[in-house]
XYZ file of C-alpha atoms in Angstrom:
419
model
C -0.300 -22.981 -18.830
C 2.137 -23.536 -15.967
C 2.270 -26.768 -14.182
C 5.167 -27.849 -12.194
C 3.963 -31.072 -11.179
C 7.142 -32.741 -11.063
C 8.087 -30.317 -8.280
C 6.959 -31.891 -4.930
C 5.420 -29.671 -2.291
C 7.637 -30.088 0.925
C 5.680 -27.565 3.222
C 3.859 -29.191 6.332
C 0.086 -28.348 5.199
C -1.253 -29.810 8.459
C 1.038 -27.749 10.649
C 0.352 -24.613 8.579
C -3.258 -25.385 8.880
C -3.025 -25.639 12.756
C -1.088 -22.512 12.949
C -3.991 -20.575 11.126
C -6.574 -22.189 13.485
C -4.380 -20.821 16.251
C -4.311 -17.194 14.870
C -7.963 -17.234 13.793
C -9.872 -19.338 16.471
C -13.418 -18.523 14.668
C -12.381 -19.377 11.139
C -14.289 -22.843 11.151
C -17.525 -20.556 11.343
C -19.440 -18.875 8.741
C -18.266 -21.021 6.087
C -19.425 -19.084 3.136
C -18.025 -16.046 1.685
C -20.349 -13.183 1.187
C -21.277 -14.373 -2.343
C -24.318 -12.191 -2.638
C -22.230 -9.187 -2.360
C -19.637 -10.431 -4.911
C -22.363 -11.385 -7.391
C -24.546 -8.478 -7.370
C -21.563 -5.799 -7.205
C -18.906 -7.375 -9.328
C -19.666 -10.478 -11.450
C -21.564 -10.210 -14.858
C -24.383 -12.587 -15.287
C -23.801 -14.996 -18.145
C -26.229 -17.450 -20.065
C -23.361 -19.880 -20.527
C -22.461 -21.224 -17.404
C -19.587 -23.319 -18.839
C -17.550 -20.110 -18.766
C -17.438 -20.112 -15.132
C -16.487 -24.070 -14.901
C -13.021 -24.094 -13.197
C -11.761 -26.449 -15.610
C -11.809 -23.882 -18.510
C -9.696 -21.296 -16.422
C -6.209 -21.557 -14.824
C -6.058 -21.978 -11.301
C -3.951 -18.845 -10.541
C -3.228 -15.651 -12.465
C -0.063 -13.849 -11.461
C -0.184 -10.207 -12.741
C 3.042 -8.242 -13.374
C 3.402 -4.764 -14.326
C 6.862 -3.846 -15.760
C 8.448 -0.266 -16.597
C 12.206 0.344 -16.732
C 13.301 -2.410 -14.580
C 15.759 -4.274 -16.877
C 17.991 -4.951 -13.687
C 15.314 -6.970 -11.692
C 12.450 -8.107 -13.826
C 14.314 -11.336 -14.824
C 14.627 -12.458 -11.228
C 10.768 -11.555 -10.618
C 9.967 -14.197 -13.342
C 12.421 -16.656 -12.288
C 10.924 -16.618 -8.884
C 7.602 -17.486 -10.126
C 9.021 -20.256 -12.446
C 10.879 -21.819 -9.417
C 7.519 -22.376 -7.691
C 6.357 -25.994 -6.514
C 2.891 -26.310 -7.506
C 0.320 -29.011 -8.734
C -1.938 -26.537 -10.863
C -2.116 -24.473 -13.794
C -1.416 -20.979 -13.830
C -0.529 -17.879 -16.015
C 1.886 -15.163 -15.795
C 0.455 -12.069 -17.403
C 2.959 -9.202 -17.829
C 2.035 -5.532 -18.647
C 5.151 -3.714 -20.328
C 4.589 0.037 -20.212
C 6.927 1.037 -23.284
C 10.170 0.997 -21.194
C 12.852 3.062 -22.275
C 15.466 0.476 -20.949
C 15.710 -3.240 -22.233
C 12.948 -4.322 -20.129
C 10.618 -5.223 -22.987
C 13.199 -7.294 -24.856
C 13.787 -9.146 -21.552
C 9.996 -9.999 -21.043
C 9.534 -11.063 -24.797
C 12.471 -13.544 -24.806
C 10.824 -15.069 -21.567
C 7.418 -15.446 -23.414
C 9.047 -16.872 -26.310
C 10.649 -19.609 -24.098
C 7.260 -20.151 -22.058
C 4.648 -19.481 -24.611
C 2.009 -21.440 -22.977
C 2.869 -19.775 -19.678
C 3.413 -16.221 -20.064
C 0.857 -13.643 -21.867
C 2.206 -10.270 -22.765
C 0.241 -6.914 -22.949
C 2.888 -4.742 -24.783
C 1.700 -0.972 -24.459
C 2.065 1.136 -27.621
C 3.099 4.287 -25.386
C 3.465 4.629 -21.786
C 0.169 4.652 -20.240
C 1.062 4.804 -16.351
C 0.557 2.549 -13.482
C -3.242 2.866 -13.237
C -4.196 1.769 -16.627
C -1.605 -1.197 -16.473
C -3.273 -2.417 -13.453
C -6.810 -1.899 -15.210
C -5.509 -4.108 -18.145
C -4.318 -6.729 -15.691
C -7.742 -6.998 -14.032
C -9.441 -7.200 -17.489
C -6.975 -9.978 -18.613
C -6.275 -12.170 -15.545
C -8.449 -15.180 -15.860
C -7.372 -17.439 -13.063
C -9.723 -18.536 -10.248
C -7.074 -16.933 -7.911
C -5.015 -13.759 -8.489
C -1.805 -12.325 -7.079
C 0.335 -9.599 -8.246
C 3.995 -9.384 -8.346
C 6.012 -6.114 -9.529
C 8.581 -6.211 -11.844
C 11.326 -5.452 -9.262
C 9.959 -7.478 -6.341
C 10.541 -11.561 -6.255
C 9.034 -14.642 -4.484
C 11.034 -15.787 -1.339
C 9.386 -19.278 -0.501
C 9.170 -21.851 -3.388
C 5.881 -23.086 -1.935
C 4.218 -19.566 -1.656
C 1.830 -20.125 -4.452
C 0.808 -23.472 -3.388
C 0.420 -22.909 0.326
C -1.847 -20.007 -0.181
C -4.010 -21.471 -3.081
C -4.348 -24.800 -0.748
C -5.112 -22.447 2.256
C -8.071 -20.825 -0.070
C -9.325 -23.890 -1.408
C -9.854 -25.264 1.928
C -11.269 -22.353 3.727
C -13.998 -20.869 1.633
C -14.861 -18.042 4.320
C -11.556 -16.530 3.557
C -11.506 -14.199 0.417
C -7.621 -13.555 0.670
C -4.474 -14.961 2.284
C -1.077 -12.878 2.398
C 2.276 -13.314 4.404
C 5.372 -11.660 5.859
C 7.988 -9.885 3.662
C 11.322 -9.331 3.714
C 13.449 -6.368 1.925
C 16.355 -6.568 -0.548
C 18.600 -3.927 -1.960
C 19.531 -3.532 -5.486
C 22.231 -6.330 -5.192
C 19.540 -8.711 -3.983
C 20.936 -9.084 -0.640
C 18.069 -9.026 2.544
C 18.351 -5.419 4.150
C 16.321 -3.550 6.793
C 13.586 -1.508 5.688
C 14.829 2.050 5.922
C 11.801 3.965 6.694
C 11.039 2.816 10.082
C 9.447 -0.464 10.932
C 7.393 -2.656 8.482
C 4.874 -2.903 11.105
C 3.794 0.409 10.839
C 2.654 -0.102 7.430
C 1.759 -3.813 7.375
C -0.475 -6.144 9.495
C 1.780 -9.060 9.700
C -0.198 -11.889 11.631
C -3.586 -13.099 12.404
C -6.646 -11.991 10.728
C -6.788 -8.580 8.912
C -9.841 -6.845 9.818
C -11.283 -3.570 9.399
C -9.843 -2.116 12.527
C -6.284 -2.625 11.220
C -7.339 -0.831 7.831
C -8.649 2.113 9.821
C -5.250 2.233 11.514
C -3.705 2.511 8.007
C -2.238 -0.761 7.746
C -2.397 -3.070 4.738
C -2.421 -6.885 4.744
C 1.227 -6.969 4.116
C 2.776 -6.161 0.838
C 1.288 -6.851 -2.758
C 3.620 -9.594 -3.430
C 2.563 -11.479 -0.585
C -1.188 -11.107 -1.212
C -3.239 -13.921 -3.155
C -7.028 -13.633 -3.597
C -10.073 -14.964 -4.976
C -10.460 -13.250 -8.594
C -12.988 -10.952 -7.749
C -12.231 -8.943 -11.142
C -12.835 -11.620 -13.268
C -15.750 -10.768 -15.618
C -16.222 -7.621 -13.598
C -19.271 -5.396 -14.546
C -17.677 -2.490 -16.241
C -20.068 -0.075 -14.355
C -18.538 -1.416 -11.057
C -14.916 -1.141 -12.487
C -15.328 2.394 -13.677
C -16.870 3.329 -10.340
C -14.148 1.626 -8.500
C -11.480 2.959 -10.325
C -12.830 6.368 -10.227
C -11.922 6.886 -6.753
C -8.164 8.416 -6.903
C -6.520 6.455 -4.081
C -3.381 4.261 -4.138
C -4.861 0.851 -5.473
C -3.457 -1.419 -2.694
C -5.701 0.444 -0.287
C -8.736 -0.029 -2.366
C -8.012 -3.581 -2.921
C -7.883 -4.138 0.719
C -11.210 -2.687 1.408
C -12.894 -4.532 -1.674
C -11.621 -7.826 -0.168
C -12.939 -6.763 3.574
C -16.213 -6.086 2.177
C -16.469 -9.850 0.608
C -14.932 -12.181 3.458
C -11.919 -12.720 5.438
C -8.154 -11.956 5.082
C -5.531 -14.061 7.017
C -2.058 -12.955 7.067
C 0.390 -16.130 7.543
C 3.251 -15.554 9.995
C 5.776 -17.038 7.123
C 8.234 -14.899 5.155
C 6.816 -15.677 1.511
C 8.199 -12.651 -0.692
C 10.954 -9.626 -0.967
C 10.113 -6.208 -1.374
C 12.626 -4.389 -3.510
C 14.264 -1.262 -1.786
C 16.001 0.834 -4.445
C 16.451 4.419 -2.964
C 17.458 5.702 -6.467
C 14.392 4.526 -8.206
C 11.768 7.042 -9.289
C 9.069 4.521 -8.568
C 10.423 4.022 -4.931
C 6.987 5.538 -3.529
C 7.720 5.259 0.129
C 10.958 6.995 -0.429
C 9.762 9.735 -1.953
C 6.773 10.029 0.335
C 9.165 10.212 2.881
C 11.098 13.209 1.170
C 7.850 14.932 -0.145
C 5.982 14.590 3.245
C 2.542 14.001 1.583
C 0.386 14.510 4.748
C -2.596 16.291 2.922
C -2.488 13.537 0.033
C -2.954 11.000 2.595
C -5.754 12.748 4.318
C -7.363 13.250 0.940
C -7.295 9.579 0.344
C -8.607 8.757 3.774
C -11.650 11.037 3.178
C -12.050 9.019 -0.459
C -11.853 5.909 1.094
C -14.453 6.850 3.645
C -16.683 7.788 1.165
C -16.142 4.902 -1.133
C -16.616 2.338 1.451
C -20.033 3.641 2.290
C -21.022 4.396 -1.180
C -19.935 1.228 -2.717
C -19.874 -1.245 0.202
C -22.237 0.235 2.790
C -19.220 0.005 5.245
C -18.714 2.733 7.782
C -14.961 3.583 7.930
C -13.669 6.120 10.144
C -9.957 7.566 9.900
C -10.295 10.360 12.080
C -7.574 9.133 14.784
C -4.966 8.763 11.565
C -6.177 11.835 10.064
C -5.120 13.658 13.399
C -1.683 12.216 13.119
C -1.211 13.599 9.785
C -2.206 16.913 11.243
C 0.472 16.763 14.179
C 3.024 15.327 11.434
C 2.352 18.249 9.384
C 2.734 20.899 12.201
C 6.035 19.162 13.423
C 7.562 19.031 9.877
C 6.775 22.844 9.475
C 8.464 23.624 12.850
C 11.356 21.679 11.811
C 11.714 22.962 8.127
C 9.647 26.182 7.667
C 9.023 26.656 4.161
C 6.055 27.476 1.774
C 5.501 23.909 0.782
C 5.469 22.592 4.490
C 3.195 25.558 5.257
C 0.757 24.847 2.500
C 0.832 21.091 4.012
C -0.507 22.451 7.198
C -3.219 24.454 5.373
C -4.183 21.611 3.248
C -4.704 19.168 6.192
C -6.640 21.586 7.943
C -8.649 22.331 5.065
C -9.593 18.680 4.419
C -10.556 17.887 7.987
C -14.076 17.934 9.167
C -13.171 18.593 12.677
C -11.237 21.849 12.728
C -12.074 22.736 16.485
C -10.392 19.540 17.409
C -7.520 20.411 15.215
C -7.264 24.018 16.683
C -7.224 22.353 20.297
C -4.627 19.920 19.286
C -2.525 22.786 17.887
C -2.970 24.592 21.466
C -2.347 21.715 23.402
C 1.081 21.018 21.566
C 2.120 24.592 21.564
C 1.384 24.805 25.494
C 3.201 21.562 26.278
C 6.355 22.786 24.204
C 6.382 26.156 26.132
C 5.840 24.553 29.501
C 8.657 22.129 28.817
C 11.178 25.004 27.778
C 10.016 27.065 30.929
C 10.663 24.114 33.124
C 14.178 23.663 31.807
C 15.379 26.901 31.328
C 13.405 29.111 33.793
C 10.669 31.654 32.905
C 12.846 34.497 31.720
C 15.460 32.585 29.688
C 12.801 29.928 28.488
C 10.677 33.009 26.987
C 13.682 34.448 25.501
C 14.702 31.180 23.620
C 11.038 30.426 22.818
C 10.686 33.989 21.096
C 14.126 33.460 19.246
C 13.218 30.197 17.841
C 9.963 31.759 16.777
C 11.762 34.236 15.051
C 14.357 31.897 13.771
C 11.484 29.657 12.346
C 9.777 32.617 11.034
C 12.937 33.750 9.282
C 13.580 30.512 7.471
C 10.191 30.499 6.092
C 10.573 34.150 4.981
C 13.884 33.204 3.485
C 12.467 30.526 1.411
C 10.043 33.036 -0.203
C 13.314 35.184 -0.799
C 12.229 38.249 1.332
C 14.709 40.478 3.193
C 15.793 39.217 6.420
C 17.150 42.560 7.789
C 13.918 43.114 9.671
C 14.239 39.795 11.496
C 17.816 40.265 12.246
C 16.901 43.631 14.028
C 14.130 41.865 16.115
C 16.607 39.248 17.415
C 19.197 41.764 18.236
C 16.484 43.789 20.231
C 15.665 40.502 21.997
C 19.357 39.694 22.681
C 19.924 43.002 24.035
C 16.879 42.714 26.261
C 18.238 39.653 27.685
C 21.476 41.278 28.387
C 20.206 44.184 30.132
C 17.990 41.720 32.454
């Protein structure tokens, strides 16, 4: 087990505690986590209570999934080894049969730190979901955190600070923190897809309201929580994994069903930004525009929340945003794919009348703005031209003759000249 007792903890625990109190004024109330919910839904009963004695388990398990990350995985492991802690921990690395030298790198580290690093070496590529399930079943720590093979920890006191907080605040099931982004050269960089605050809750208490706004309690690398998957009932885990949704969303929902989540207003870890990586989900999402996929995830999470935890979750406002995004995307880049995206978002909706009203409202506002700016006649003509051009791009994407469209555009142009 890892225990870096020789490294002193130099963070100000009292100051951090006061900071948490400031951001969560009610955190001294309701001192108990919803233990009945945890026990009935998650943990196996056992006759041997000694199995649950904390002394026989490491304080913390750090899970890591690795696949084709030879450039980054050593940095990720070293960022764990540099942590200043006064407790035992284990690093559990699931390596998914990489085609580069990632496996050789993690084996080298495991040989160097045999009592600290445990390897799960897949015989063939099983994918991220199966990798995550393996880690859930293997990590034995009282607390649990996750660090992907291309990310790294920033603060050397990150693990100690978060474990101390959960140890002294039993009403919290998880604690997170802020993150920074780094490019492939390890240099801190801006997030290239907008603001991080549009994805993560970065301070205070993370609540169901944040969840329903499609926010996460920071990045996976920043989150540390009570190991709710230790000795998890097989039936529960199978049902949990059966919901086809991104894992960080399901984890956030599960944690919220059990207790409180606090986000420390401190930078604790770094998310890797590699625009060329096939594993760059955010970047790929920006290019693919998965509006319908996101709506499908929201529908499944609403169902999962009620079915598994008896929690009412409503993503209607966020799903309406996806509807507007899909319409805007089709207007800007008409194609068969963007049209199918519009159709699928509409099909997944439970409030189709509202969606039609939103479409009419957006269209009406666009027409009014055009006419106000250019006058009724020219505004109408330009709207017609724009509509033909948009439809033309769509038809062209389907490889249909454009001759009829060119004739239509010529007729409109001639009409405009005559008038």
